[in-house]
Structure formats: C-alpha cells, structure tokens
Tab-separated table of C-alpha atoms in Angstrom:
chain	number	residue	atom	x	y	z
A	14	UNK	CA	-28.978	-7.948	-15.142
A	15	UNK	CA	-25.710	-6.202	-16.850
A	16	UNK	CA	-23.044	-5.038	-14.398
A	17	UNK	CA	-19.445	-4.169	-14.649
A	18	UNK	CA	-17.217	-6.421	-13.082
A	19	UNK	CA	-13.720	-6.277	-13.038
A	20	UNK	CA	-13.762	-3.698	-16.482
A	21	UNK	CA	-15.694	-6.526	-18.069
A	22	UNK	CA	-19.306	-6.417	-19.093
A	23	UNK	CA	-21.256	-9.503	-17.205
A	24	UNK	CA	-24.813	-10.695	-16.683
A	25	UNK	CA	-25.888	-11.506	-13.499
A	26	UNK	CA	-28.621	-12.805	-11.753
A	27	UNK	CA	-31.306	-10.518	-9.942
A	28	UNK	CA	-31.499	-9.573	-6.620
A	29	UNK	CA	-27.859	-10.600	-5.471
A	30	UNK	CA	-25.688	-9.399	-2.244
A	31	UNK	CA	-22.596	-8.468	-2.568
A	32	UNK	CA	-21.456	-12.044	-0.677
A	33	UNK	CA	-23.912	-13.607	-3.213
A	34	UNK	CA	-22.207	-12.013	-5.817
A	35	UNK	CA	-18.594	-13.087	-4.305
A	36	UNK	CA	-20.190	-16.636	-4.083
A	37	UNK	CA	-21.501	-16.529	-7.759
A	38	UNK	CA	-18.270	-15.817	-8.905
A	39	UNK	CA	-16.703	-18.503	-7.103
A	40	UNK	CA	-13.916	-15.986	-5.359
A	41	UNK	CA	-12.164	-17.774	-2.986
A	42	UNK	CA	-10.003	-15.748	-1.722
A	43	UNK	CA	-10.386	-14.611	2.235
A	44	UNK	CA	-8.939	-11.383	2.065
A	45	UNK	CA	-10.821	-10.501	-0.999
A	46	UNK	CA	-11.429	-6.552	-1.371
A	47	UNK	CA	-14.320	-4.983	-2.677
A	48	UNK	CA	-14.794	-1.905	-4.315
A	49	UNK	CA	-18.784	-0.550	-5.789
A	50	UNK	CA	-19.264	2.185	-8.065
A	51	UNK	CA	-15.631	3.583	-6.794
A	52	UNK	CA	-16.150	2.856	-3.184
A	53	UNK	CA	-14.645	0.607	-1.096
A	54	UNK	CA	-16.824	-1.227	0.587
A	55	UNK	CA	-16.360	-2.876	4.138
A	56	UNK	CA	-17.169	-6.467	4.518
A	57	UNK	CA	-19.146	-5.839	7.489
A	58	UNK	CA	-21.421	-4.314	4.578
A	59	UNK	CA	-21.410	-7.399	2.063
A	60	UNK	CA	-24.988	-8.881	3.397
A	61	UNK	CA	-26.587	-5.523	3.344
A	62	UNK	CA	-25.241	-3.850	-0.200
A	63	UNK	CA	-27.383	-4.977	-2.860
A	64	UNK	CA	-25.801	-4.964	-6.357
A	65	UNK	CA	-27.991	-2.735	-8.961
A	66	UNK	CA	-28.330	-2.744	-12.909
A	67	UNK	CA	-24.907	-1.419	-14.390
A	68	UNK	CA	-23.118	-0.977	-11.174
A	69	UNK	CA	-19.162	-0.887	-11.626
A	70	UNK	CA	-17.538	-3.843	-9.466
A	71	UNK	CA	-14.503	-4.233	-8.518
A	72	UNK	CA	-13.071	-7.534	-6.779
A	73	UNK	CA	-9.528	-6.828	-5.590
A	74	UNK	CA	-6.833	-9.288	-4.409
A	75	UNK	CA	-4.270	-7.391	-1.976
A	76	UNK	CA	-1.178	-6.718	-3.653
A	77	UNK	CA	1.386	-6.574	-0.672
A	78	UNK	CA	4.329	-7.747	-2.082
A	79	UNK	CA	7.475	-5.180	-2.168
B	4	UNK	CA	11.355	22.509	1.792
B	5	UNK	CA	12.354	18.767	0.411
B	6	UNK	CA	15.759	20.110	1.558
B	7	UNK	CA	14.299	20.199	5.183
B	8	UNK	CA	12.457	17.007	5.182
B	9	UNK	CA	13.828	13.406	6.659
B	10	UNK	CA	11.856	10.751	5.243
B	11	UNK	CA	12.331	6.861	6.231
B	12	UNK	CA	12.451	4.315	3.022
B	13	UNK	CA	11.239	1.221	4.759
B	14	UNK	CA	12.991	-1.644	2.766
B	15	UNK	CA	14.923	-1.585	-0.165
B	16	UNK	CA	13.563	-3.982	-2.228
B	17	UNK	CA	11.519	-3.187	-5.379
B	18	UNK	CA	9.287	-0.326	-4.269
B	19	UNK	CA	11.984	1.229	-2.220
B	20	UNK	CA	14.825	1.066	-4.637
B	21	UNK	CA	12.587	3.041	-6.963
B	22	UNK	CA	11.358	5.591	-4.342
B	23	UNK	CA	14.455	5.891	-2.564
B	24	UNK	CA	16.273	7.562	-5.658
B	25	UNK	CA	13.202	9.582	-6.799
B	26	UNK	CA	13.494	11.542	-3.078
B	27	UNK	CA	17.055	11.803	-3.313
B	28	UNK	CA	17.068	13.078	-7.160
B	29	UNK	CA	14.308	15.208	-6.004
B	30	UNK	CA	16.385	16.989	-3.240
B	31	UNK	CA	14.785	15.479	0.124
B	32	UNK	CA	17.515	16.476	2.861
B	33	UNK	CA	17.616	13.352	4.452
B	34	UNK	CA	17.077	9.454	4.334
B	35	UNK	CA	16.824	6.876	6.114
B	36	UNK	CA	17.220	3.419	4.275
B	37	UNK	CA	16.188	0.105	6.613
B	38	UNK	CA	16.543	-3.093	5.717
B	39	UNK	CA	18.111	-6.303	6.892
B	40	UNK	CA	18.782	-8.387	3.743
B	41	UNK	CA	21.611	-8.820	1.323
B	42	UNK	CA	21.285	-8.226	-2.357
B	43	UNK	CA	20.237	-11.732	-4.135
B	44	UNK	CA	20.236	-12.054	-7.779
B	45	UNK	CA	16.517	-12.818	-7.342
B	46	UNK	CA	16.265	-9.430	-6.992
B	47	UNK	CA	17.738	-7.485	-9.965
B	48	UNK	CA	14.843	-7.730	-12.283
B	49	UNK	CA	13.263	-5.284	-10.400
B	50	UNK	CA	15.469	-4.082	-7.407
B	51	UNK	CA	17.258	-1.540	-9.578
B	52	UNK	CA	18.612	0.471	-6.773
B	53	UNK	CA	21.045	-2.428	-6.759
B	54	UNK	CA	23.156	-4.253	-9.573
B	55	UNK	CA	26.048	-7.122	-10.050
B	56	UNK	CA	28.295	-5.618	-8.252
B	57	UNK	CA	26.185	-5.466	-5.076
B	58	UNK	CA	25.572	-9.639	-4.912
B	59	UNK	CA	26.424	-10.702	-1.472
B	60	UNK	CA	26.323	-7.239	0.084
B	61	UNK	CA	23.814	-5.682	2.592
B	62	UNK	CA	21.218	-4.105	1.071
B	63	UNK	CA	21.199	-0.915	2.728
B	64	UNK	CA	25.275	-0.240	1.703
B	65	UNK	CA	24.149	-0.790	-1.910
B	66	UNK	CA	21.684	1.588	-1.632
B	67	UNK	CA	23.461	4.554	0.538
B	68	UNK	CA	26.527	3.818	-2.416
B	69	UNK	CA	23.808	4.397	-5.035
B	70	UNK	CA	21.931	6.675	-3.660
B	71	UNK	CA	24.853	9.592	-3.007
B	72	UNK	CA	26.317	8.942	-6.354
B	73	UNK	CA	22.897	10.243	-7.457
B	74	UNK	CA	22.930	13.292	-5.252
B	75	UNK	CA	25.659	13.756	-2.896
B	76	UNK	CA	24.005	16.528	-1.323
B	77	UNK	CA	21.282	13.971	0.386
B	78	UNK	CA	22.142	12.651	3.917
B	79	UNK	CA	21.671	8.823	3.486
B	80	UNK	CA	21.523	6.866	6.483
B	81	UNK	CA	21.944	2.604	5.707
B	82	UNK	CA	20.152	0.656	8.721
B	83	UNK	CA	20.305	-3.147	8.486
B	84	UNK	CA	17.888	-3.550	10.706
B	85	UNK	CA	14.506	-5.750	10.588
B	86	UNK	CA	11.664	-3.406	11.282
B	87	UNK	CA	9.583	-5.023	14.401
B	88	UNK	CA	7.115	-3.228	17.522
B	89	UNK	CA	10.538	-2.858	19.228
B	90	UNK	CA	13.167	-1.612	16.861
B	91	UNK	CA	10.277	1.282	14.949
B	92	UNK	CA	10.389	3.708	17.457
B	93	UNK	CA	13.853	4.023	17.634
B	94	UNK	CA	13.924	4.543	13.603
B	95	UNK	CA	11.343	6.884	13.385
B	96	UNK	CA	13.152	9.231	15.533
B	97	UNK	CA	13.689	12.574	13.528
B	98	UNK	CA	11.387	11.573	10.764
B	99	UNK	CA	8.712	13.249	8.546
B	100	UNK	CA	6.922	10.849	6.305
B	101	UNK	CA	7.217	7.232	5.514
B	102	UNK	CA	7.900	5.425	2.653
B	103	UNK	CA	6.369	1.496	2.548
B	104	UNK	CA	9.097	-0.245	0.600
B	105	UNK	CA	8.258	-3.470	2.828
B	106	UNK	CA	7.406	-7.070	1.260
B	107	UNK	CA	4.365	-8.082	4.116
B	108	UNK	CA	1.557	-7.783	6.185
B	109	UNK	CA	3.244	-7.486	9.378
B	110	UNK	CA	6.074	-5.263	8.924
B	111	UNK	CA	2.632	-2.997	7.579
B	112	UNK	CA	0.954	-3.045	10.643
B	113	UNK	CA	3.844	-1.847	12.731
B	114	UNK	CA	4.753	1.540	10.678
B	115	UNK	CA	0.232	1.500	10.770
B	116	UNK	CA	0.722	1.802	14.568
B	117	UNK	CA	3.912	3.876	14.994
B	118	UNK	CA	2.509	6.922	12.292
B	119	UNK	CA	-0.961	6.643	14.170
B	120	UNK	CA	0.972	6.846	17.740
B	121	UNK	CA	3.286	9.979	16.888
B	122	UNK	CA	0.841	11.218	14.091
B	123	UNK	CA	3.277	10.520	11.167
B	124	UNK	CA	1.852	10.123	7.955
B	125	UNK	CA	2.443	7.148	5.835
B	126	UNK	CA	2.483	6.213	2.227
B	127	UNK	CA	1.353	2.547	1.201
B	128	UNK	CA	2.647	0.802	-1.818
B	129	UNK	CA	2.166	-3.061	-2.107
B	130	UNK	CA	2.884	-5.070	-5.342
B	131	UNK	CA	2.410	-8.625	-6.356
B	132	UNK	CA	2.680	-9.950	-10.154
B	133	UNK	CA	1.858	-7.263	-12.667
B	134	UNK	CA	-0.567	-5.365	-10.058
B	135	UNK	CA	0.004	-3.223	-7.309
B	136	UNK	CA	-1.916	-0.814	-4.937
B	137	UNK	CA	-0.685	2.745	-3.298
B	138	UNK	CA	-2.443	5.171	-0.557
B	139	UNK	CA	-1.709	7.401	2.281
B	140	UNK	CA	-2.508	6.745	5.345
B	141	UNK	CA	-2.276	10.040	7.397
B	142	UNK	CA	-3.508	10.304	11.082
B	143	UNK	CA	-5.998	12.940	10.377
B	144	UNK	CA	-8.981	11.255	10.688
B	145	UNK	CA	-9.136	8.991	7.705
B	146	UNK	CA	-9.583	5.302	7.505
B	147	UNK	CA	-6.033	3.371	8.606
B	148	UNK	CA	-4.260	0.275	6.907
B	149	UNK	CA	-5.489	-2.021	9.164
B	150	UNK	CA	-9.388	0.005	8.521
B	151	UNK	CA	-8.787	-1.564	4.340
B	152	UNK	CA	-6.439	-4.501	5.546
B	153	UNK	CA	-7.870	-5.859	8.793
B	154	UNK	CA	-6.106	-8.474	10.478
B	155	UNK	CA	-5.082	-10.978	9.716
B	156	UNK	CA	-3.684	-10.075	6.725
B	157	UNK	CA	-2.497	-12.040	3.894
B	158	UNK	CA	0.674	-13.767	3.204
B	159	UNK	CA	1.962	-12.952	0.561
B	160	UNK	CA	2.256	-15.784	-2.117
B	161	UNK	CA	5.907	-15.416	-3.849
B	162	UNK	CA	3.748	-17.055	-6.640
B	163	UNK	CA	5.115	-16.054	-10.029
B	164	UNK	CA	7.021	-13.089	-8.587
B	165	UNK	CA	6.832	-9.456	-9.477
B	166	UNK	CA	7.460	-7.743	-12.732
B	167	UNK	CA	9.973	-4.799	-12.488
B	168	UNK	CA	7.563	-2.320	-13.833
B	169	UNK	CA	4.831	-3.307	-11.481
B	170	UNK	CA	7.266	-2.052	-8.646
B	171	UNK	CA	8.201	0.761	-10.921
B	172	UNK	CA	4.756	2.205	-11.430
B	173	UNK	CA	3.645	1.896	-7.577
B	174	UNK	CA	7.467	3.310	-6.436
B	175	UNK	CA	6.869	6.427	-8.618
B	176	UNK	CA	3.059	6.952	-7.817
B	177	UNK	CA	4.471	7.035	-4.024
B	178	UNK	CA	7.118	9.322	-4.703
B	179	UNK	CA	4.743	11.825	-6.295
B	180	UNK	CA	2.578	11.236	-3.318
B	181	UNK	CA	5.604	12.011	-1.086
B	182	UNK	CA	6.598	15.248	-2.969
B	183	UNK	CA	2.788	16.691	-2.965
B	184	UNK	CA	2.722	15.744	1.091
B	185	UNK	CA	5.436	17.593	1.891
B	186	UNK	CA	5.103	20.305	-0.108
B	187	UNK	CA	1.454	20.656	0.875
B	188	UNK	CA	0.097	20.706	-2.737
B	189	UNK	CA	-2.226	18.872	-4.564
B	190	UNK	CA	-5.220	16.232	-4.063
B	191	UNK	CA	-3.134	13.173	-2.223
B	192	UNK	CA	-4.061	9.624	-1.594
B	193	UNK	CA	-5.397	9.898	1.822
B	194	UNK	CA	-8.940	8.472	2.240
B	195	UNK	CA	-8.462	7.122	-1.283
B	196	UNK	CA	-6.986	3.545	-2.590
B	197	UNK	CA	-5.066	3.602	-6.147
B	198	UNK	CA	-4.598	0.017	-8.172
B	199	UNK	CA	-2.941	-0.633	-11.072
B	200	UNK	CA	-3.869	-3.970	-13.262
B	201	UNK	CA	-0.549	-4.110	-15.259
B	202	UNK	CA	-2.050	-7.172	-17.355
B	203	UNK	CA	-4.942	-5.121	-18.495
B	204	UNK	CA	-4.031	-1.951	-17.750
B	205	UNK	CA	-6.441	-0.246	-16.054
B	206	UNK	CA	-6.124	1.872	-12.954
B	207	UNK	CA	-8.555	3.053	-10.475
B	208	UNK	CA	-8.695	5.221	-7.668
B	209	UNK	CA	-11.267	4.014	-4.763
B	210	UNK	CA	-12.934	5.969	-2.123
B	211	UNK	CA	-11.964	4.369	1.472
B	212	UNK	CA	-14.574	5.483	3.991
B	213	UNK	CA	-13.310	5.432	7.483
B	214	UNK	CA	-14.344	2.095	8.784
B	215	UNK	CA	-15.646	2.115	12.656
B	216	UNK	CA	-14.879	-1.513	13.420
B	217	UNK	CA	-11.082	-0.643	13.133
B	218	UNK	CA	-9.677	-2.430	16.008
B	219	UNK	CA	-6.321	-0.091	15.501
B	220	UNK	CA	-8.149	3.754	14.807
B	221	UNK	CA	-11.966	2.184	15.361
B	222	UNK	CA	-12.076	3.564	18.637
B	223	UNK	CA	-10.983	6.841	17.845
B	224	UNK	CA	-12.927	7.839	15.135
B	225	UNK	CA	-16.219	6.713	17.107
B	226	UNK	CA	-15.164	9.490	19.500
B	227	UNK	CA	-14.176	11.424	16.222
B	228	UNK	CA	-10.425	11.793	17.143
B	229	UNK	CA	-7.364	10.063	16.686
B	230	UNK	CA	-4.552	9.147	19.268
C-alpha cells in the first residue's frame, strides 16, 4: 500500500505496525521519533498503531545540538 | 511589557547567539546570558553573537559586549557558569521564560525540571546538521521534554557539525515564540513540536499528546495536575 514517508511517496507492505514499519525501513536509531498523520506518537504505542493506506509518516532523528 | 520581562538565554552558542540579540533588539528588560565556554573558532560559522575579536575570551563577555552595543537599554547579565541540578536554581532566580541555547541532553533535563518545579515556562530549540526542532514546554498541563525525549536521551553526534542557518532558523522561530509568550498573543508551541529539514526543506508542526508514562510530569497529569 502507498504511504507518505518522510515527504516521499513509498509502497509498503500490508498490515504493518508502526515497529514493523521502523524495522522495514531498517531505522536504527534508538531514540528514533515518530510522528503519524501530524501526531506524535509515543513508543509505548508502536505495537498497537497500525499504519493505513496514504497515512503521512514521519521518522524523526532528535536534533539536540545547540 | 518586553520592557518588564527577565528572560534567561541558556548558552551562547548557535541558538543562543541568535536569540539572545533578537530579545535584546526587541526590547526585553533584562537578560541573563550562561555559559561556561570560551569563544573557539569552531564556532564562528554559526555563533554570530561572537566574531575574531572574541577568540580566547569567555563566551558570556562576548556576548554582554555584543549584546549592549545592540541595545544599551537591555540589562545583560554574563554568567560563566555550567548549568547543573545545583547551580539552576540559583540562575533562575528573578526569571520569566527560558531560552534553550544548550548543546545536550542533560543540560535539557535540568531547565525540564527547574520550569516544571517553579512553573516557568520553557522554550526548546535543538539543532544538528541542516535540521533542527523548537517547542514550548510550559507547566500547564501539556506533555514535558522528557514526555517527547524520555531518558536516556541521545548524545549528540558532533558528526558533520551544524550549518549556521540551521541555528538561525530554530534561534528566530524561538524568539518569535518568546515574544508571543510574553505578550500573551498568538497560537504558541506548547503541546506542539516544530522541525525544520534544511536539506529538503520542509517543515512540520506535530501534535505532542501528553504522555502518562512521563517519569518527570507522568505522575501529575494522571492526577490531572502539575507540581
């Protein structure tokens, strides 16, 4: 299915998690943030938010440099 | 109103060099500069509070010169001092808002905890290569840094560095943030997360909901107040 990852179009497969979408894109980063149709979303929450047909994704990496 | 207000820059670096002379252009009444490096020519490309002349010298006395040439009527007050659990308190006293000009994790999650303890609000701005990230973390009952950034954080990886306008772009978002919070106007950052992808431009704003396994404000908002 099409979603939006990143700003960039991308086909995925079906019926993915949002930790088997992290794992799909090979995102190794531990402090990874997450962000779903303009919500952030907790990763307490990865195993149980299912990604849908044309959802917007965002997959941050902190910025905390000054 | 700005005239009124004391606001602590936290670091001088890239995001506070920027800040600290958009509040004192802007008229704030008072500021507080802290920081407990010198100026290193590392840091010119993006540090612009700070220039040649300043090589060698404490950060904080380059930016109190700078920073009354721009407006003499501003009170600036240089700290060298590294901000830590024990020295924060003793900063904050007098102080409205604060301004994250800091280059970690740590130094974050003590201003986090002071501004939750005396019910300060704070305003987030972290940058690393052409990206960088801004909020506002205010104690009234919205999510806290440590809600988005639990612990433990991340190190920051000097990796390629940070490009000037990075720093420049999340400095000025968090001044406008600063100038709408004190003068009580407009839609601010709290609750929400703003990032900037400098390499292919795009910016978002987030919505942060408040996060209940917060080990810092957690506790609170299950018993829907804050310390």
């Amino acid at each position: 299915m099409k979603i939006i990852l990143n700003g960039v179009e991308e086909i995925i497969p079906d019926g993915l998690s949002i930790t088997d979408l992290i794992e799909w894109v090979k995102e190794g980063d531990p402090h990874l943030m997450v962000e779903v149709n303009n919500t952030y979303i907790y990763p307490k929450e990865y195993d149980r938010v299912w990604v849908r047909e044309n959802d917007r994704i965002e997959m941050i990496n902190p910025n905390l440099g000054g | 109103m700005l005239a009124n207000t004391s606001i602590l820059v936290a670091g001088a670096g890239g995001l506070g060099s920027l800040s600290s002379m958009y509040l004192a252009a802007a008229g704030v009444g008072r500021i507080v500069i802290v920081d407990d490096d010198v100026v290193e020519p590392s840091n010119l490309n993006r540090q612009i509070l700070h220039g040649e002349q300043g090589l060698g010298k404490d950060k904080v006395l380059s930016a109190a010169g700078r920073l009354s040439d721009l407006n003499s009527g501003v009170t600036v007050v240089p700290v060298k001092l590294r901000i830590t659990d024990d020295t924060i308190d003793h900063i904050l006293d007098g102080i409205d808002l604060i301004m994250d000009g800091t280059d970690n994790y740590d130094t974050r999650v003590v201003l986090n905890r002071a501004a939750l303890k005396i019910g300060l609000s704070w305003i987030f701005g972290g940058v690393s290569g052409f990206d960088g990230m801004a909020s506002l973390f205010s104690p009234k009952g919205k999510p806290c840094f440590e809600c988005v950034f639990p612990p433990p954080g991340a190190k920051e990886d000097p990796g390629p560095g940070i490009i000037g306008p990075a720093a420049g772009m999340i400095a000025s978002i968090q001044s406008m943030e600063a100038v709408k919070e004190i003068l009580g106007i407009g839609k601010g950052l709290t609750g929400r997360l703003l990032r900037l992808s400098g390499m292919d431009m795009r910016i978002n704003v987030s919505t942060l909901p408040p996060n209940p396994e917060c080990r810092t404000c957690g506790r609170q908002l299950r018993k829907g107040s804050r310390p």
